[in-house]
Tab-separated table of C-alpha atoms in Angstrom:
chain	number	residue	atom	x	y	z
A	1	MET	CA	79.247	57.668	122.654
A	2	THR	CA	76.091	57.063	124.669
A	3	PRO	CA	74.835	60.226	126.374
A	4	PRO	CA	75.073	59.994	130.170
A	5	LEU	CA	71.340	60.438	130.555
A	6	ALA	CA	70.531	57.310	128.552
A	7	GLY	CA	68.312	55.222	130.796
A	8	ALA	CA	68.130	58.037	133.340
A	9	ARG	CA	64.989	59.620	134.677
A	10	THR	CA	64.024	63.248	135.037
A	11	PRO	CA	62.696	64.180	138.488
A	12	GLY	CA	59.073	65.244	138.146
A	13	VAL	CA	58.463	63.107	135.061
A	14	PRO	CA	56.901	59.843	136.281
A	15	PRO	CA	58.803	56.675	135.328
A	16	ARG	CA	56.999	54.042	133.328
A	17	ARG	CA	55.727	50.993	135.104
A	18	SER	CA	57.816	47.883	134.561
A	19	GLY	CA	56.583	46.051	131.491
A	20	SER	CA	54.605	49.022	130.187
A	21	GLY	CA	57.066	49.916	127.420
A	22	GLU	CA	55.802	47.664	124.641
A	23	PRO	CA	52.496	49.448	123.899
A	24	ASP	CA	54.338	52.780	123.729
A	25	ALA	CA	56.973	51.665	121.219
A	26	GLY	CA	55.037	52.593	118.091
A	27	ALA	CA	52.551	55.067	119.539
A	28	PRO	CA	52.601	58.551	117.955
A	29	ASP	CA	53.913	61.306	120.186
A	30	ALA	CA	50.541	63.045	120.285
A	31	GLU	CA	48.868	59.857	121.481
A	32	LEU	CA	51.381	59.518	124.309
A	33	ILE	CA	50.870	63.125	125.351
A	34	GLY	CA	47.098	62.766	125.290
A	35	ARG	CA	47.294	59.539	127.241
A	36	SER	CA	49.487	61.239	129.842
A	37	TYR	CA	46.571	63.460	130.889
A	38	GLY	CA	45.103	60.510	132.734
A	39	ASP	CA	48.234	58.366	132.974
A	40	PRO	CA	51.238	60.649	133.606
A	41	GLU	CA	53.602	57.688	133.296
A	42	ALA	CA	52.901	57.573	129.544
A	43	PHE	CA	54.897	60.787	129.138
A	44	ALA	CA	58.104	58.991	130.126
A	45	ALA	CA	58.110	57.291	126.712
A	46	LEU	CA	58.863	60.678	125.126
A	47	PHE	CA	61.930	61.000	127.327
A	48	ASP	CA	63.112	57.574	126.192
A	49	ARG	CA	62.426	58.512	122.580
A	50	TYR	CA	64.024	61.951	122.363
A	51	SER	CA	66.338	62.638	125.304
A	52	ALA	CA	69.487	61.425	123.515
A	53	MET	CA	68.659	63.512	120.429
A	54	LEU	CA	68.168	66.645	122.515
A	55	TYR	CA	71.317	65.899	124.505
A	56	ARG	CA	73.431	65.828	121.324
A	57	TYR	CA	71.920	69.125	120.169
A	58	VAL	CA	72.540	70.922	123.475
A	59	SER	CA	75.971	69.361	123.902
A	60	ARG	CA	77.071	70.736	120.542
A	61	ARG	CA	75.823	74.205	121.428
A	62	LEU	CA	76.801	74.472	125.088
A	63	GLY	CA	78.973	71.466	125.859
A	64	PRO	CA	78.241	68.252	127.738
A	65	GLU	CA	78.744	69.938	131.106
A	66	VAL	CA	75.284	71.522	131.028
A	67	ALA	CA	73.521	69.384	128.423
A	68	GLU	CA	72.124	66.763	130.779
A	69	ASP	CA	70.611	69.307	133.166
A	70	LEU	CA	69.120	71.332	130.317
A	71	VAL	CA	67.541	68.278	128.704
A	72	GLY	CA	66.085	67.268	132.057
A	73	GLU	CA	64.639	70.753	132.456
A	74	THR	CA	63.219	70.555	128.939
A	75	PHE	CA	61.169	67.498	129.818
A	76	LEU	CA	60.014	69.031	133.095
A	77	VAL	CA	58.746	72.081	131.201
A	78	ALA	CA	57.162	69.879	128.533
A	79	PHE	CA	55.432	67.724	131.149
A	80	ASP	CA	54.042	70.781	132.930
A	81	ARG	CA	52.774	72.221	129.623
A	82	ARG	CA	51.573	69.001	128.024
A	83	ARG	CA	47.897	69.993	128.154
A	84	ARG	CA	48.695	72.977	125.923
A	85	TYR	CA	50.171	70.738	123.237
A	86	ASP	CA	48.270	70.630	119.941
A	87	LEU	CA	47.375	66.958	119.655
A	88	ALA	CA	46.832	67.424	115.911
A	89	GLN	CA	50.643	67.556	115.651
A	90	GLN	CA	51.691	63.913	115.727
A	91	ASP	CA	55.439	64.614	115.989
A	92	ALA	CA	56.530	66.308	119.237
A	93	ARG	CA	60.119	66.954	118.120
A	94	PRO	CA	59.558	70.571	117.012
A	95	TRP	CA	57.791	71.303	120.306
A	96	LEU	CA	60.611	69.798	122.369
A	97	PHE	CA	63.319	71.486	120.294
A	98	GLY	CA	61.475	74.778	120.710
A	99	ILE	CA	61.494	74.388	124.489
A	100	VAL	CA	65.154	73.433	124.683
A	101	THR	CA	66.177	76.248	122.320
A	102	LYS	CA	64.518	78.782	124.619
A	103	LEU	CA	66.439	77.295	127.533
A	104	VAL	CA	69.674	77.454	125.526
A	105	ALA	CA	69.022	81.172	124.995
A	106	ARG	CA	69.578	81.754	128.706
A	107	HIS	CA	73.160	80.601	128.135
A	108	HIS	CA	73.878	82.709	125.043
A	109	ARG	CA	77.065	84.154	126.512
A	110	SER	CA	78.331	80.680	127.352
A	111	GLU	CA	77.498	79.511	123.843
A	112	ALA	CA	79.435	82.331	122.210
A	113	ALA	CA	82.358	81.670	124.549
A	114	ARG	CA	82.258	77.980	123.623
A	115	TYR	CA	82.536	78.777	119.916
A	116	ARG	CA	85.407	81.166	120.590
A	117	ALA	CA	87.165	78.425	122.544
A	118	LEU	CA	86.568	75.955	119.722
A	119	ARG	CA	88.061	78.473	117.323
A	120	ARG	CA	91.309	78.148	119.261
A	121	SER	CA	91.106	74.353	119.546
A	122	PRO	CA	93.579	72.143	117.688
A	123	VAL	CA	92.489	70.608	114.416
A	124	GLY	CA	91.433	66.996	114.467
A	125	GLU	CA	87.976	66.617	115.967
A	126	THR	CA	86.044	63.756	114.399
A	127	VAL	CA	82.614	64.543	113.031
A	128	GLU	CA	79.891	62.323	114.476
A	129	SER	CA	78.075	61.656	111.199
A	130	PRO	CA	80.403	61.928	108.191
A	131	ASP	CA	77.629	60.739	105.897
A	132	ASP	CA	75.498	63.754	106.826
A	133	GLU	CA	77.154	66.554	104.904
A	134	VAL	CA	75.142	69.288	106.583
A	135	ALA	CA	75.875	68.188	110.127
A	136	ALA	CA	79.456	67.409	109.151
A	137	MET	CA	80.124	70.887	107.820
A	138	VAL	CA	78.439	72.708	110.673
A	139	SER	CA	79.557	70.493	113.556
A	140	ALA	CA	83.243	70.444	112.599
A	141	THR	CA	83.903	73.541	114.682
A	142	ALA	CA	87.263	72.350	115.977
A	143	VAL	CA	88.305	71.260	112.491
A	144	ARG	CA	87.243	74.592	111.010
A	145	PRO	CA	88.073	77.407	113.453
A	146	LEU	CA	86.625	79.998	111.074
A	147	LEU	CA	83.258	78.265	111.279
A	148	ALA	CA	83.291	78.473	115.064
A	149	GLU	CA	84.025	82.178	114.789
A	150	ALA	CA	81.188	82.633	112.304
A	151	LEU	CA	78.712	80.815	114.563
A	152	ALA	CA	79.745	82.985	117.504
A	153	ALA	CA	79.152	86.116	115.424
A	154	LEU	CA	75.672	85.176	114.207
A	155	PRO	CA	72.661	86.878	115.800
A	156	ARG	CA	71.003	84.421	118.176
A	157	ARG	CA	67.795	84.161	116.125
A	158	ASP	CA	69.694	83.314	112.958
A	159	ARG	CA	71.902	80.841	114.810
A	160	ASP	CA	68.849	79.130	116.332
A	161	ALA	CA	67.297	78.619	112.901
A	162	LEU	CA	70.575	77.405	111.395
A	163	LEU	CA	71.365	74.911	114.150
A	164	LEU	CA	67.824	73.570	114.477
A	165	PHE	CA	68.031	72.805	110.772
A	166	ALA	CA	71.588	71.430	110.791
A	167	TRP	CA	71.958	69.849	114.229
A	168	GLY	CA	68.314	69.262	115.111
A	169	ASP	CA	67.681	67.838	111.627
A	170	LEU	CA	64.366	69.681	111.419
A	171	SER	CA	62.694	70.704	108.173
A	172	TYR	CA	61.893	74.348	107.427
A	173	GLU	CA	58.329	73.763	108.580
A	174	GLU	CA	59.500	72.069	111.775
A	175	VAL	CA	61.941	74.892	112.531
A	176	ALA	CA	59.029	77.296	112.087
A	177	GLN	CA	56.956	75.273	114.570
A	178	ALA	CA	59.834	75.116	117.046
A	179	LEU	CA	60.432	78.863	116.978
A	180	GLY	CA	56.808	79.930	116.538
A	181	ILE	CA	57.542	81.927	113.383
A	182	PRO	CA	56.374	81.760	109.742
A	183	VAL	CA	58.209	79.464	107.332
A	184	GLY	CA	59.157	82.506	105.267
A	185	THR	CA	60.961	83.958	108.265
A	186	VAL	CA	62.841	80.684	108.693
A	187	ARG	CA	63.959	80.882	105.065
A	188	SER	CA	65.143	84.467	105.534
A	189	ARG	CA	67.091	83.643	108.693
A	190	LEU	CA	68.667	80.556	107.153
A	191	ASN	CA	69.647	82.401	103.990
A	192	ARG	CA	71.196	85.212	106.024
A	193	ALA	CA	73.081	82.765	108.258
A	194	ARG	CA	74.279	80.778	105.237
A	195	ARG	CA	75.667	83.892	103.571
A	196	LYS	CA	77.602	84.906	106.680
A	197	VAL	CA	78.993	81.452	107.356
A	198	ARG	CA	79.827	80.919	103.686
A	199	ALA	CA	81.720	84.208	103.621
A	200	ALA	CA	83.672	83.193	106.723
A	201	LEU	CA	84.630	79.914	105.063
A	202	GLY	CA	85.700	81.472	101.793
A	203	ASP	CA	82.501	80.659	99.876
A	204	ALA	CA	82.257	77.047	101.050
A	205	ASN	CA	78.605	76.164	101.535
A	206	PRO	CA	78.044	74.930	105.107
A	207	LEU	CA	74.493	73.936	104.324
A	208	SER	CA	74.545	71.898	101.153
A	209	ARG	CA	71.319	70.224	102.256
A	210	GLU	CA	68.832	72.480	100.537
A	211	GLU	CA	65.114	72.265	101.118
A	212	GLY	CA	62.154	73.762	99.431
């Protein structure tokens, strides 16, 4: 399913000029951000590149009803803060996921309620990426009601680390960048979240994708 914001524009983020997309196609994120200092339209390429990815992440956590607005707000915040971005970091994904995760935190009650609702949902939801065992195990909340309950019960910080890893597809180091914490803290939070979710699932490992 194509997210509804595909091809859309975020108010406040300048659209690219017609015909200006080709030079941006292979440009590193940091180059686009740096270029946007003098040419704000260059920043729109980041929206094209990552908006669908962020939409899927937010939609899984909060539902599609609020995902589009939250992703739009993410890019507004990112555009306003682009001069603070460390241009030595070529990949802007951790930065963008960090922004959107902070915005998700404002909806923590809605997120917990969503998982509780999924816990009561009928079995049969199709996982988006069956070849990705990590995302499959963690995203099958309607298929596995106990998993939805476990996610709802996790402390927000542990849940953020777990879902950035599983649904954001970030590495430990990238999760650390997104949350502004040491990698060791990421490991601790992930291990703690794994134990709790595994216990809820009767020792099934929801995060078979191990790293480091």
